[in-house]
Tab-separated table of C-alpha atoms in Angstrom:
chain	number	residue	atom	x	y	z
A	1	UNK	CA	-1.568	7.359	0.592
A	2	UNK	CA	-0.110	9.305	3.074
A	3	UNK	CA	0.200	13.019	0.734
A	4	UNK	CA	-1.682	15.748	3.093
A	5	UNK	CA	-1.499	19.629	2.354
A	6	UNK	CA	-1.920	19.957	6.504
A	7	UNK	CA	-0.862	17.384	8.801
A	8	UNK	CA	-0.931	19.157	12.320
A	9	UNK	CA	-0.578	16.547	14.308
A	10	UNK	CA	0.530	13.155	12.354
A	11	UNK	CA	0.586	9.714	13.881
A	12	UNK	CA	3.872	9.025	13.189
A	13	UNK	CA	5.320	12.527	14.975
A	14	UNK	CA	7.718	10.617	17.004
A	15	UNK	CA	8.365	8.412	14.701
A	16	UNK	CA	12.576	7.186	14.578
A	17	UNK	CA	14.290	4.962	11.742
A	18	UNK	CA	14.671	1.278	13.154
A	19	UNK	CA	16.959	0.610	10.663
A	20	UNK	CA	20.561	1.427	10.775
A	21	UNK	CA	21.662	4.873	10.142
A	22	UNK	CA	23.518	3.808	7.100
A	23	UNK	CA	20.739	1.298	5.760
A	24	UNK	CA	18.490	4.443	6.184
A	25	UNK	CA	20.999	6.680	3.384
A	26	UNK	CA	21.197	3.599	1.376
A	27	UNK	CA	17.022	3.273	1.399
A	28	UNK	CA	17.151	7.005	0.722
A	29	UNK	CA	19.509	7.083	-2.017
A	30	UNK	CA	17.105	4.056	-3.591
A	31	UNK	CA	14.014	6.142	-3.523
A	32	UNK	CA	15.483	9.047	-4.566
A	33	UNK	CA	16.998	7.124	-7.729
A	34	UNK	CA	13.572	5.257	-8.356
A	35	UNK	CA	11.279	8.724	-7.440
A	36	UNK	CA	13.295	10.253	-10.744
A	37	UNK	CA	13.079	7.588	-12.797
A	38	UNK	CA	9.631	7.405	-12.235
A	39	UNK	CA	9.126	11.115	-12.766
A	40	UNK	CA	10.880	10.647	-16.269
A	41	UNK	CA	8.722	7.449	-17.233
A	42	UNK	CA	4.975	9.376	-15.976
A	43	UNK	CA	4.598	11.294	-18.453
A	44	UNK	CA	1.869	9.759	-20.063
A	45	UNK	CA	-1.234	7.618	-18.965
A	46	UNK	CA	0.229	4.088	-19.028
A	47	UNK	CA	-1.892	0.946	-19.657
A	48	UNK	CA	-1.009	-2.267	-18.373
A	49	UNK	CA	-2.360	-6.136	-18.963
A	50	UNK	CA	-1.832	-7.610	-15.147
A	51	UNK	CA	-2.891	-10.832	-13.967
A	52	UNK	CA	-5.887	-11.066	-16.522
A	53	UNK	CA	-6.973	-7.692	-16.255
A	54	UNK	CA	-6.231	-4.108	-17.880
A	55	UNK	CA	-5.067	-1.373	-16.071
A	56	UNK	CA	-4.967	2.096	-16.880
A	57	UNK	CA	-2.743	4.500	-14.718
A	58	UNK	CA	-2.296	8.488	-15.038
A	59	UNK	CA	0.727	9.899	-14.710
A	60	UNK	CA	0.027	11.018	-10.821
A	61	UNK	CA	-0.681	7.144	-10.032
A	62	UNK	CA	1.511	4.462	-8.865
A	63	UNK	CA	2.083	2.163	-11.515
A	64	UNK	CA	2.075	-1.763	-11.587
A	65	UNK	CA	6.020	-2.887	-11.203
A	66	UNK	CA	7.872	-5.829	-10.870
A	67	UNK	CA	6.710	-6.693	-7.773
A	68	UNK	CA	3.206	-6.378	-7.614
A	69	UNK	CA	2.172	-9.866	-8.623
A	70	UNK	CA	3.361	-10.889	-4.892
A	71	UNK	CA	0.623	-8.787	-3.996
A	72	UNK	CA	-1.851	-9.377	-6.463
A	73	UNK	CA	-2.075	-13.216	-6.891
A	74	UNK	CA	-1.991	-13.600	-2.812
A	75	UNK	CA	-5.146	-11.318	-3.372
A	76	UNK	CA	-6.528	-13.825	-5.769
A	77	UNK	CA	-5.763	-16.856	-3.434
A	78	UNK	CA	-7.319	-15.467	-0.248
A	79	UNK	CA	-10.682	-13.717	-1.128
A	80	UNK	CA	-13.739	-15.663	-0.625
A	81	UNK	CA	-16.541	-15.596	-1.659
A	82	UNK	CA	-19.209	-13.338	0.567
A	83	UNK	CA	-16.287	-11.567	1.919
A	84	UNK	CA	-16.489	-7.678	1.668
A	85	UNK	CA	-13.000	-6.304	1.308
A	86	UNK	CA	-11.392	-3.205	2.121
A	87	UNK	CA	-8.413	-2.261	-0.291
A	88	UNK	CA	-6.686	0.765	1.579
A	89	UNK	CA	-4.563	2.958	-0.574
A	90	UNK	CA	-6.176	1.513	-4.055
A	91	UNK	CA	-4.233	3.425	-6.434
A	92	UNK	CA	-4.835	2.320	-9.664
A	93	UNK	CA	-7.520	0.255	-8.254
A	94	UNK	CA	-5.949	-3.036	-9.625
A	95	UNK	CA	-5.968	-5.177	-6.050
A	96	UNK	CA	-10.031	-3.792	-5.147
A	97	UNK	CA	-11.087	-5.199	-9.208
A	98	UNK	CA	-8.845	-8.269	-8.292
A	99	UNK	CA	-10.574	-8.717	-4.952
A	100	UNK	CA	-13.765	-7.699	-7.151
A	101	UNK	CA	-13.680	-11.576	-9.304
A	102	UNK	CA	-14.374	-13.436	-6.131
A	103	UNK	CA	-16.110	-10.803	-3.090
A	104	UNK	CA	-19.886	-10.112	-3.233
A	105	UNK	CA	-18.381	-6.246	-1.794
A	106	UNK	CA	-15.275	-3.941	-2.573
A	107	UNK	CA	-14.614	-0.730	-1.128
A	108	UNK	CA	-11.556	0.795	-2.535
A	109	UNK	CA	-10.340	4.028	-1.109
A	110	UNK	CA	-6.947	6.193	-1.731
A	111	UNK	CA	-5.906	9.513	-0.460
A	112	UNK	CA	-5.004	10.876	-4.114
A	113	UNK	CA	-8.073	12.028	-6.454
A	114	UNK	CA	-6.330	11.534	-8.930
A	115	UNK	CA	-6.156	7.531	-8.103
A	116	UNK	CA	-9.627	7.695	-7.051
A	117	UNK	CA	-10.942	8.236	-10.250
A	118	UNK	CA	-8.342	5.996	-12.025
A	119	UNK	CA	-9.600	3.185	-9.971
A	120	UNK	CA	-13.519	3.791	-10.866
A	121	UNK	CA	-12.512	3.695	-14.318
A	122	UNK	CA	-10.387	0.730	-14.298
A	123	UNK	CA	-13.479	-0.914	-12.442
A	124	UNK	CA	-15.978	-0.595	-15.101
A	125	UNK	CA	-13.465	-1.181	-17.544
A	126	UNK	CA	-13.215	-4.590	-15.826
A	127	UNK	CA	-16.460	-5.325	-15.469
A	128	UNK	CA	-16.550	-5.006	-11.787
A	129	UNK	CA	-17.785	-1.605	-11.290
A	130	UNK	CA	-21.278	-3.061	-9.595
A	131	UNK	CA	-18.882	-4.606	-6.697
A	132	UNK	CA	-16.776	-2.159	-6.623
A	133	UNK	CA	-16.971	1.542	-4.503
A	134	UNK	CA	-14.132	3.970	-4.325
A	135	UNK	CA	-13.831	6.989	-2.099
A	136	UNK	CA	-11.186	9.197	-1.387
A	137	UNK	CA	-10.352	8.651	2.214
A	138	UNK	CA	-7.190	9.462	4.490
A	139	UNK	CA	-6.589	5.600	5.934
A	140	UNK	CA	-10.014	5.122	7.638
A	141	UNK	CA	-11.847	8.619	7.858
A	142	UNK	CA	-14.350	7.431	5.564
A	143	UNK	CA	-14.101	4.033	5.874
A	144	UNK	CA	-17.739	2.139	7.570
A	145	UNK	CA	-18.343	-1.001	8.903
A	146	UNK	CA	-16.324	-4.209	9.431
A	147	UNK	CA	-14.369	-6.216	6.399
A	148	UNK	CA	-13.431	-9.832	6.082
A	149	UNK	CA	-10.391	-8.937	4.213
A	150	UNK	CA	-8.293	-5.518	4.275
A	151	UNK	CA	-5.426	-5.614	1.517
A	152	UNK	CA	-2.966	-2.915	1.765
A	153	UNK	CA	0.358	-1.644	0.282
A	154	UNK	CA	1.457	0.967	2.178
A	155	UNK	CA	4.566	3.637	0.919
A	156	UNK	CA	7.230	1.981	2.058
A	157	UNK	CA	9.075	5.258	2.933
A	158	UNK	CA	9.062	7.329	5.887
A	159	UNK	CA	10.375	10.822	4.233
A	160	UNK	CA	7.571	13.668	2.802
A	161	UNK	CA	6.088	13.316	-0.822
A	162	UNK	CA	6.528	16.090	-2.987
A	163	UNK	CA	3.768	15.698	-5.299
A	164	UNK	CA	0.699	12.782	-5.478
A	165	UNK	CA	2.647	10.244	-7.856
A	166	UNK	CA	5.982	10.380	-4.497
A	167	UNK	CA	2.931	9.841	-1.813
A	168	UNK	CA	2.745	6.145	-3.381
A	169	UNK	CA	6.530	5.313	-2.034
A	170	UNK	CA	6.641	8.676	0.774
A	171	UNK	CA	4.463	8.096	4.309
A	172	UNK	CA	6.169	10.868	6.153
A	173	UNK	CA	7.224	9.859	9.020
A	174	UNK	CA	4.965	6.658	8.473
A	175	UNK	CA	1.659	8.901	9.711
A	176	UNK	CA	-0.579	6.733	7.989
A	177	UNK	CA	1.006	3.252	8.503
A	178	UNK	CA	0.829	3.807	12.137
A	179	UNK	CA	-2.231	5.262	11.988
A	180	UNK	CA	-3.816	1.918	10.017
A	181	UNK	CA	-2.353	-0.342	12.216
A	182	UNK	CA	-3.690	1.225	15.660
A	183	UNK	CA	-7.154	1.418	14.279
A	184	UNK	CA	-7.775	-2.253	11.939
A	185	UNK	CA	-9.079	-4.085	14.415
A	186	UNK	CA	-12.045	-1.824	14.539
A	187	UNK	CA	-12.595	-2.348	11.254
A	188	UNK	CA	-12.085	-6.478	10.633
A	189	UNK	CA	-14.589	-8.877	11.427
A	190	UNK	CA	-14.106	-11.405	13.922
A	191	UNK	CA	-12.656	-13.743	11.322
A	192	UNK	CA	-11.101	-10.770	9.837
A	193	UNK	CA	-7.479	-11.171	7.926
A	194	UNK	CA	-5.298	-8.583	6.314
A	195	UNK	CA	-2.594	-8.951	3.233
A	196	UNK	CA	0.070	-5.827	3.993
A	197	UNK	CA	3.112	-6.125	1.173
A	198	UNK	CA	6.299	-4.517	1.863
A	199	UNK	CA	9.920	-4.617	1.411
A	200	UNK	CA	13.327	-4.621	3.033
A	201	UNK	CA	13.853	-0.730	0.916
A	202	UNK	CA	11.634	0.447	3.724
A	203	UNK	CA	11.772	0.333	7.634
A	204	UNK	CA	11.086	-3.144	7.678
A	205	UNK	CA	11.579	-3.242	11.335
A	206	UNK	CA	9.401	-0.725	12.036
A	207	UNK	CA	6.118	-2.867	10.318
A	208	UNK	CA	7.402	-5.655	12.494
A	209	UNK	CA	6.855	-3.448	15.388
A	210	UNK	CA	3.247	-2.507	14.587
A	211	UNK	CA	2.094	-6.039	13.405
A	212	UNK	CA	3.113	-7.138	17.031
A	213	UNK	CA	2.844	-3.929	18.776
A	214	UNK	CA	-1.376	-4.634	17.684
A	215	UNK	CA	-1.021	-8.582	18.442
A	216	UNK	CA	-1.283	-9.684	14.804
A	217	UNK	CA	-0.433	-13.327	13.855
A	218	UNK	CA	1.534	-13.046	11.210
A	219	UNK	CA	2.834	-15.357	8.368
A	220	UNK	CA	4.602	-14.816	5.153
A	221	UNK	CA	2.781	-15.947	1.850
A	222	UNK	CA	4.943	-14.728	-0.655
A	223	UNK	CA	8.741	-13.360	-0.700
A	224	UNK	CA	10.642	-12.424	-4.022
A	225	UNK	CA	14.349	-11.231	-2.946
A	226	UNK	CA	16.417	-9.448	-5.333
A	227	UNK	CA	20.219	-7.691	-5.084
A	228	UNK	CA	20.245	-3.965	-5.586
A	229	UNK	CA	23.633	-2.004	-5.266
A	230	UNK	CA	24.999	-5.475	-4.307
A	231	UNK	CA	22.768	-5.768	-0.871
A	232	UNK	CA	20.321	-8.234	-0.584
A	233	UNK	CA	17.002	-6.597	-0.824
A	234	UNK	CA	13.367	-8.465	0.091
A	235	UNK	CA	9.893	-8.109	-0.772
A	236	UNK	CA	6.728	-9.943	0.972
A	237	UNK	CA	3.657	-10.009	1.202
A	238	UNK	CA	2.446	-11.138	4.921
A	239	UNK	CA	-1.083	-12.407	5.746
A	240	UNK	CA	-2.300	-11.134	9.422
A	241	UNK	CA	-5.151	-12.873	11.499
Protein backbone atom coordinates (compact mmCIF):
# COMPACT_ATOMS: atom_id res chain seq x y z
CA UNK A 1 0.00 0.00 0.00
CA UNK A 2 2.37 2.43 0.74
CA UNK A 3 5.04 1.63 -2.66
CA UNK A 4 5.41 5.28 -4.42
CA UNK A 5 8.09 5.98 -7.24
CA UNK A 6 7.98 9.87 -5.71
CA UNK A 7 7.09 10.62 -2.29
CA UNK A 8 8.20 14.37 -1.82
CA UNK A 9 6.75 15.06 1.07
CA UNK A 10 5.37 11.76 3.01
CA UNK A 11 3.16 11.84 6.06
CA UNK A 12 5.19 9.95 8.07
CA UNK A 13 8.58 12.33 7.44
CA UNK A 14 9.13 12.67 11.06
CA UNK A 15 8.18 9.64 11.79
CA UNK A 16 10.56 7.77 14.96
CA UNK A 17 10.40 3.93 16.06
CA UNK A 18 8.27 3.71 19.40
CA UNK A 19 9.57 0.57 19.96
CA UNK A 20 12.82 -0.17 21.54
CA UNK A 21 15.91 0.18 19.59
CA UNK A 22 16.62 -3.45 19.90
CA UNK A 23 12.88 -4.67 19.32
CA UNK A 24 13.24 -2.45 16.15
CA UNK A 25 16.60 -4.88 14.77
CA UNK A 26 14.74 -7.82 15.96
CA UNK A 27 11.37 -6.61 13.78
CA UNK A 28 13.91 -5.89 11.06
CA UNK A 29 15.75 -9.00 11.05
CA UNK A 30 11.95 -10.73 10.92
CA UNK A 31 10.98 -8.94 7.79
CA UNK A 32 13.99 -9.26 6.21
CA UNK A 33 13.88 -13.21 6.84
CA UNK A 34 10.07 -13.36 5.80
CA UNK A 35 10.61 -10.58 2.63
CA UNK A 36 13.14 -13.56 1.19
CA UNK A 37 11.23 -16.26 1.84
CA UNK A 38 8.50 -14.75 0.25
CA UNK A 39 10.55 -13.71 -2.75
CA UNK A 40 11.57 -17.50 -3.11
CA UNK A 41 7.85 -18.83 -2.70
CA UNK A 42 6.28 -15.85 -5.53
CA UNK A 43 7.25 -17.21 -8.20
CA UNK A 44 4.19 -18.33 -9.53
CA UNK A 45 0.44 -17.17 -9.37
CA UNK A 46 -0.77 -18.96 -6.22
CA UNK A 47 -4.43 -19.99 -5.66
CA UNK A 48 -5.87 -20.31 -2.41
CA UNK A 49 -9.42 -21.81 -0.90
CA UNK A 50 -9.99 -19.16 2.21
CA UNK A 51 -12.90 -18.96 4.30
CA UNK A 52 -15.32 -20.35 1.51
CA UNK A 53 -13.93 -18.55 -1.22
CA UNK A 54 -11.02 -18.91 -3.95
CA UNK A 55 -8.35 -16.69 -4.23
CA UNK A 56 -6.00 -16.17 -6.86
CA UNK A 57 -2.75 -14.10 -6.13
CA UNK A 58 0.20 -13.07 -8.67
CA UNK A 59 3.41 -13.22 -7.71
CA UNK A 60 3.61 -9.18 -6.99
CA UNK A 61 0.54 -9.68 -4.45
CA UNK A 62 0.44 -10.32 -0.85
CA UNK A 63 -0.63 -13.65 -0.27
CA UNK A 64 -3.21 -15.14 2.29
CA UNK A 65 -0.97 -16.45 5.49
CA UNK A 66 -1.50 -17.81 8.66
CA UNK A 67 -2.94 -15.04 10.05
CA UNK A 68 -5.38 -13.69 7.91
CA UNK A 69 -8.45 -15.51 9.14
CA UNK A 70 -8.23 -12.99 12.29
CA UNK A 71 -8.92 -10.58 9.75
CA UNK A 72 -11.17 -12.18 7.54
CA UNK A 73 -13.85 -13.88 9.75
CA UNK A 74 -14.05 -10.47 12.01
CA UNK A 75 -14.94 -9.14 8.41
CA UNK A 76 -17.62 -11.72 8.13
CA UNK A 77 -19.03 -11.01 11.70
CA UNK A 78 -19.30 -7.22 11.41
CA UNK A 79 -20.69 -6.30 7.90
CA UNK A 80 -24.28 -5.61 7.67
CA UNK A 81 -26.35 -5.61 5.52
CA UNK A 82 -26.89 -2.00 3.56
CA UNK A 83 -23.52 -1.09 4.71
CA UNK A 84 -21.13 0.16 1.90
CA UNK A 85 -17.59 -0.75 2.82
CA UNK A 86 -14.34 0.59 2.08
CA UNK A 87 -11.47 -2.12 2.01
CA UNK A 88 -8.19 0.08 1.90
CA UNK A 89 -5.15 -1.68 0.63
CA UNK A 90 -7.31 -4.75 -1.01
CA UNK A 91 -4.58 -6.76 -2.30
CA UNK A 92 -5.76 -9.80 -3.46
CA UNK A 93 -9.14 -8.47 -2.96
CA UNK A 94 -10.11 -11.36 -0.54
CA UNK A 95 -11.53 -9.00 2.59
CA UNK A 96 -13.69 -6.43 -0.23
CA UNK A 97 -15.41 -10.17 -1.86
CA UNK A 98 -15.73 -11.19 1.90
CA UNK A 99 -17.33 -7.88 2.81
CA UNK A 100 -19.07 -8.43 -0.75
CA UNK A 101 -21.55 -11.76 0.83
CA UNK A 102 -23.29 -9.43 3.19
CA UNK A 103 -22.88 -5.26 1.90
CA UNK A 104 -25.28 -3.95 -0.79
CA UNK A 105 -21.61 -1.76 -1.80
CA UNK A 106 -17.76 -2.58 -1.92
CA UNK A 107 -15.16 -0.35 -2.97
CA UNK A 108 -11.84 -1.99 -2.90
CA UNK A 109 -8.81 0.05 -3.65
CA UNK A 110 -4.83 -0.77 -3.44
CA UNK A 111 -1.87 1.22 -4.43
CA UNK A 112 -0.29 -1.77 -6.56
CA UNK A 113 -1.85 -2.44 -10.22
CA UNK A 114 -0.85 -5.34 -10.08
CA UNK A 115 -3.35 -6.13 -6.93
CA UNK A 116 -5.86 -4.05 -8.53
CA UNK A 117 -6.50 -6.25 -11.18
CA UNK A 118 -6.00 -9.44 -9.05
CA UNK A 119 -8.79 -8.26 -6.92
CA UNK A 120 -11.36 -7.60 -10.01
CA UNK A 121 -10.65 -10.98 -11.02
CA UNK A 122 -10.99 -12.70 -7.83
CA UNK A 123 -14.41 -10.70 -7.63
CA UNK A 124 -16.08 -12.13 -10.55
CA UNK A 125 -14.57 -15.28 -9.89
CA UNK A 126 -16.61 -15.09 -6.66
CA UNK A 127 -19.55 -14.02 -7.87
CA UNK A 128 -19.41 -10.65 -6.37
CA UNK A 129 -18.11 -8.59 -9.09
CA UNK A 130 -21.71 -6.54 -9.32
CA UNK A 131 -20.91 -5.31 -5.53
CA UNK A 132 -17.72 -5.01 -5.90
CA UNK A 133 -15.44 -1.75 -7.45
CA UNK A 134 -11.71 -1.60 -7.34
CA UNK A 135 -9.50 1.35 -8.10
CA UNK A 136 -6.06 1.95 -7.70
CA UNK A 137 -5.79 4.65 -5.13
CA UNK A 138 -2.87 5.95 -2.75
CA UNK A 139 -4.95 5.62 0.84
CA UNK A 140 -7.85 8.02 0.01
CA UNK A 141 -6.95 10.06 -3.26
CA UNK A 142 -9.61 8.40 -5.01
CA UNK A 143 -11.65 7.36 -2.47
CA UNK A 144 -15.64 9.30 -2.49
CA UNK A 145 -18.16 9.52 -0.12
CA UNK A 146 -18.74 8.18 3.42
CA UNK A 147 -18.57 4.18 4.42
CA UNK A 148 -20.23 2.29 7.20
CA UNK A 149 -17.35 0.03 7.46
CA UNK A 150 -13.52 0.66 6.43
CA UNK A 151 -11.41 -2.69 6.82
CA UNK A 152 -7.79 -2.26 6.57
CA UNK A 153 -4.44 -4.15 6.92
CA UNK A 154 -1.90 -1.88 6.74
CA UNK A 155 2.20 -2.99 6.15
CA UNK A 156 3.12 -3.43 9.33
CA UNK A 157 6.66 -2.05 8.64
CA UNK A 158 8.01 1.30 8.67
CA UNK A 159 11.29 0.70 6.32
CA UNK A 160 11.04 1.36 2.14
CA UNK A 161 9.69 -1.48 -0.22
CA UNK A 162 11.84 -2.51 -2.85
CA UNK A 163 9.50 -3.81 -5.28
CA UNK A 164 5.27 -4.07 -5.20
CA UNK A 165 5.08 -7.69 -3.54
CA UNK A 166 7.69 -5.74 -0.10
CA UNK A 167 5.03 -2.62 -0.21
CA UNK A 168 2.47 -5.28 1.38
CA UNK A 169 4.78 -5.59 4.75
CA UNK A 170 7.07 -1.94 3.94
CA UNK A 171 5.04 1.63 4.76
CA UNK A 172 8.14 3.72 4.79
CA UNK A 173 8.27 5.54 7.45
CA UNK A 174 4.47 4.61 8.00
CA UNK A 175 3.44 7.55 5.21
CA UNK A 176 0.33 5.95 4.54
CA UNK A 177 -0.75 4.64 8.00
CA UNK A 178 -0.53 8.08 9.27
CA UNK A 179 -1.89 9.44 6.48
CA UNK A 180 -5.27 7.00 6.84
CA UNK A 181 -5.65 7.65 10.23
CA UNK A 182 -5.64 11.66 10.08
CA UNK A 183 -8.12 11.60 7.29
CA UNK A 184 -11.00 8.41 8.25
CA UNK A 185 -13.19 10.33 9.90
CA UNK A 186 -13.94 12.19 6.76
CA UNK A 187 -14.70 9.29 5.21
CA UNK A 188 -17.02 7.08 7.94
CA UNK A 189 -20.48 7.69 8.47
CA UNK A 190 -21.78 8.81 11.62
CA UNK A 191 -22.21 5.23 12.76
CA UNK A 192 -19.09 4.52 10.97
CA UNK A 193 -16.61 1.56 12.40
CA UNK A 194 -13.27 0.40 11.16
CA UNK A 195 -11.46 -3.29 11.48
CA UNK A 196 -7.40 -2.32 11.31
CA UNK A 197 -5.30 -5.86 11.90
CA UNK A 198 -1.84 -5.67 13.00
CA UNK A 199 0.83 -7.24 14.93
CA UNK A 200 3.40 -6.89 17.67
CA UNK A 201 6.35 -7.49 14.38
CA UNK A 202 5.44 -3.91 13.68
CA UNK A 203 5.47 -0.56 15.71
CA UNK A 204 2.67 -1.57 17.64
CA UNK A 205 2.98 1.45 19.74
CA UNK A 206 2.98 3.66 17.16
CA UNK A 207 -0.90 2.40 15.86
CA UNK A 208 -1.76 2.90 19.49
CA UNK A 209 -0.73 6.41 19.11
CA UNK A 210 -2.84 7.18 16.02
CA UNK A 211 -6.02 5.22 17.13
CA UNK A 212 -5.98 7.69 20.19
CA UNK A 213 -4.08 10.47 18.74
CA UNK A 214 -7.73 10.58 16.26
CA UNK A 215 -10.05 9.70 19.45
CA UNK A 216 -10.96 6.19 18.28
CA UNK A 217 -12.71 3.76 20.72
CA UNK A 218 -11.03 0.93 20.40
CA UNK A 219 -11.56 -2.81 21.31
CA UNK A 220 -9.87 -5.99 20.43
CA UNK A 221 -11.98 -8.73 18.54
CA UNK A 222 -9.55 -11.16 17.78
CA UNK A 223 -5.78 -11.90 19.03
CA UNK A 224 -3.73 -15.07 17.91
CA UNK A 225 -0.15 -14.85 19.77
CA UNK A 226 2.58 -16.95 18.63
CA UNK A 227 6.61 -17.29 19.77
CA UNK A 228 9.07 -16.38 17.08
CA UNK A 229 12.91 -16.45 17.88
CA UNK A 230 11.67 -17.30 21.43
CA UNK A 231 9.79 -13.69 21.99
CA UNK A 232 6.32 -13.57 22.35
CA UNK A 233 4.89 -12.14 19.24
CA UNK A 234 0.92 -10.88 18.83
CA UNK A 235 -1.47 -10.41 16.18
CA UNK A 236 -5.07 -8.56 16.42
CA UNK A 237 -7.43 -7.41 14.80
CA UNK A 238 -9.09 -4.18 16.64
CA UNK A 239 -12.59 -2.81 15.85
CA UNK A 240 -12.68 1.26 16.07
CA UNK A 241 -15.97 3.34 16.58
Amino acid sequence: MGYREEDPHPAGAGYTPMVAPEQAELIRRWHERAYQAARAEAVAEQTFTYLGRTVVVPPQVQPITGMSHLLGEAVLAEVRAGDRVLDMGTGSGVNAILAASTAKQVLAVDINPVAVEAARGNAERNGVADRVEVRLSDVFADVDGRFDLIVFDPPFRWFSPRDLLEAATTDENYRAMTSFFRQAREHLTPTGRMLIFFGSSGDLPYLRHLMDEQGFAVEVVAQQDLTKDDQSVSYFTFRLT
